[in-house]
Tab-separated table of C-alpha atoms in Angstrom:
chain	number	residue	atom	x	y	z
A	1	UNK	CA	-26.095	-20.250	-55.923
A	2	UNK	CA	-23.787	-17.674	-57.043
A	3	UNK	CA	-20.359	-17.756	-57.119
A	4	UNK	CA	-18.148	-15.183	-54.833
A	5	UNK	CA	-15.158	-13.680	-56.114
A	6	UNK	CA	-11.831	-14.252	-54.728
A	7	UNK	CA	-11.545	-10.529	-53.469
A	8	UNK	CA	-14.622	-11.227	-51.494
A	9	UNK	CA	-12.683	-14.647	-50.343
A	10	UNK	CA	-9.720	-12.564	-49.457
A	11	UNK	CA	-11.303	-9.660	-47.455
A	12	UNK	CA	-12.985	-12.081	-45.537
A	13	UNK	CA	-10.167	-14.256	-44.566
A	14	UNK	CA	-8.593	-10.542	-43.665
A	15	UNK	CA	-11.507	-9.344	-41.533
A	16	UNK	CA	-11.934	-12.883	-39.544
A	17	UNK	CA	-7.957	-13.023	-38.893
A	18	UNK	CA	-8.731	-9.411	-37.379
A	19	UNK	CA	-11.319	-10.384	-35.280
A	20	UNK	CA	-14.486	-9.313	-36.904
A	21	UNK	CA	-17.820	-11.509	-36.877
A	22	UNK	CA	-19.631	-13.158	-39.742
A	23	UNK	CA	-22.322	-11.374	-39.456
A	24	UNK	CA	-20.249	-8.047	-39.509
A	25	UNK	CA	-18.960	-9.137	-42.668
A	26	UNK	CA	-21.394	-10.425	-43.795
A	27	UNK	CA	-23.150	-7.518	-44.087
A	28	UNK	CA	-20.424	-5.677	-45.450
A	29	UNK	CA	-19.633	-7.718	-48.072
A	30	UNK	CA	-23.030	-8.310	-49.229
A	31	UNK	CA	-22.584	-11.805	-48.514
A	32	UNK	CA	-24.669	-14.243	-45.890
A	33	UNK	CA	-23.171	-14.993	-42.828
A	34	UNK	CA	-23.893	-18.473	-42.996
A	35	UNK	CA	-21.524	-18.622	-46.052
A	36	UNK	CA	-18.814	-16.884	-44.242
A	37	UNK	CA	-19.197	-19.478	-41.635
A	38	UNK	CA	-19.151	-22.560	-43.773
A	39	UNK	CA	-15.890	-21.490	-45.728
A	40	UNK	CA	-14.053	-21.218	-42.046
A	41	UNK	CA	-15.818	-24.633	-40.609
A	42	UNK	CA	-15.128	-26.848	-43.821
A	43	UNK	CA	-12.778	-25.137	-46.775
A	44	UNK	CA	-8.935	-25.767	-46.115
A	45	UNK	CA	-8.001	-22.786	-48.602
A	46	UNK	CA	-9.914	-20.558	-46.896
A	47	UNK	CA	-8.590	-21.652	-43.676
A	48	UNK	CA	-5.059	-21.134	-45.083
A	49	UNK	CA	-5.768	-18.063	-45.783
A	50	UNK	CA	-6.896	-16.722	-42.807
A	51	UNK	CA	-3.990	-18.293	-40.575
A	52	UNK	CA	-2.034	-16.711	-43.411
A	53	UNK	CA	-3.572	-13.507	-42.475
A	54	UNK	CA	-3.299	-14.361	-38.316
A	55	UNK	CA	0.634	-15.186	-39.215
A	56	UNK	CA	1.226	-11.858	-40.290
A	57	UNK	CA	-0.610	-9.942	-37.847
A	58	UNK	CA	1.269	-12.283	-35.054
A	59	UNK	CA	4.690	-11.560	-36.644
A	60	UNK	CA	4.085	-8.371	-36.274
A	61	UNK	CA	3.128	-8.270	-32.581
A	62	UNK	CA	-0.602	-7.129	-33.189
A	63	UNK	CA	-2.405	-10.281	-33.136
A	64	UNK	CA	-3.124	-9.852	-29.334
A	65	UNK	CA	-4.652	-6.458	-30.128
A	66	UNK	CA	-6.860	-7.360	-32.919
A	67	UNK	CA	-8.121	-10.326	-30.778
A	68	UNK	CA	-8.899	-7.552	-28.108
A	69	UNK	CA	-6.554	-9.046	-25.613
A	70	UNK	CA	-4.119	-6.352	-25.495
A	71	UNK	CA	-4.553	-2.653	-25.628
A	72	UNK	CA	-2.471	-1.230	-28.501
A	73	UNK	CA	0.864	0.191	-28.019
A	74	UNK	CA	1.145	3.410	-27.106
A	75	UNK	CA	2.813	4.557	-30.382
A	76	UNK	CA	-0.166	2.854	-32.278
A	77	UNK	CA	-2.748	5.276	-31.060
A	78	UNK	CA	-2.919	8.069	-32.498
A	79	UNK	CA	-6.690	9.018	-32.969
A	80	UNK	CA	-8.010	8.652	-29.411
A	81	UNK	CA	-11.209	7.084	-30.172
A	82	UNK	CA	-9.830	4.504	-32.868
A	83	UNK	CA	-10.865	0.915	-31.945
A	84	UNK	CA	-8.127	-1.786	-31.712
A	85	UNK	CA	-8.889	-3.058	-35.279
A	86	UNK	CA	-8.918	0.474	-36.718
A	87	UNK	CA	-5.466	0.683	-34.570
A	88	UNK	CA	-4.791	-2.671	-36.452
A	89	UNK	CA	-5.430	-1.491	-39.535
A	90	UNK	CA	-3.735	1.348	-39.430
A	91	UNK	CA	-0.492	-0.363	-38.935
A	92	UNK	CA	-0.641	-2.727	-41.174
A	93	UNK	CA	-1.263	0.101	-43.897
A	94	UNK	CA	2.042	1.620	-42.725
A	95	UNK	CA	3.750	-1.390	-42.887
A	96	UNK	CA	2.790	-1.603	-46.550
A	97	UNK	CA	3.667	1.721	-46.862
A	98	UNK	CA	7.483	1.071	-45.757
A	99	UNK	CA	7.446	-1.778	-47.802
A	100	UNK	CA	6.272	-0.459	-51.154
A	101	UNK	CA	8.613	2.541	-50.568
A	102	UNK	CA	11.796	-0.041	-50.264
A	103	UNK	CA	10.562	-1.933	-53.361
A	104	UNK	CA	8.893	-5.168	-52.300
């Protein structure tokens, strides 16, 4: 069995906390969905992680949206045919964005 790098670790922790399935990332990670599932059934890091991830999407105000409960505010959409997790996404980049240009 090979081991999976951290990165891959991360991004999914990222992608379940925005709502994706295992088998979507899965199969973009090159990874088997199975695996994906296991880490979120039985490893506590990895389950820290993604409520880590969940946290800051909820402090935010967009963890309704990337769970597809809540249509994205207005100001979020700006392409017209972006998904909620692109909509998601998008945010969160900006919110890096603001952040890197104040220095954190």
């Amino acid at each position: 069995m090979a081991r999976i790098s951290a990165e891959k670790r991360e991004e999914a922790a990222r992608l379940l906390a925005e709502g994706r399935s295992a088998d979507w990332i899965a199969s973009r990670l090159t990874i088997s969905s199975a695996t994906v599932r296991r880490w979120r059934r039985t490893d506590p890091a990895f389950q820290a992680l993604e409520q880590q991830y969940r946290n800051a999407l909820y402090g935010r105000g967009l963890l309704a949206v990337a769970e597809r409960r809540l249509r994205p505010p207005a100001r979020l959409r700006i392409k017209p045919d972006a998904s909620p997790l692109d909509v998601v996404r998008d945010a969160m980049t900006e919110v890096g964005r603001k952040e890197a240009r104040r220095g954190r």
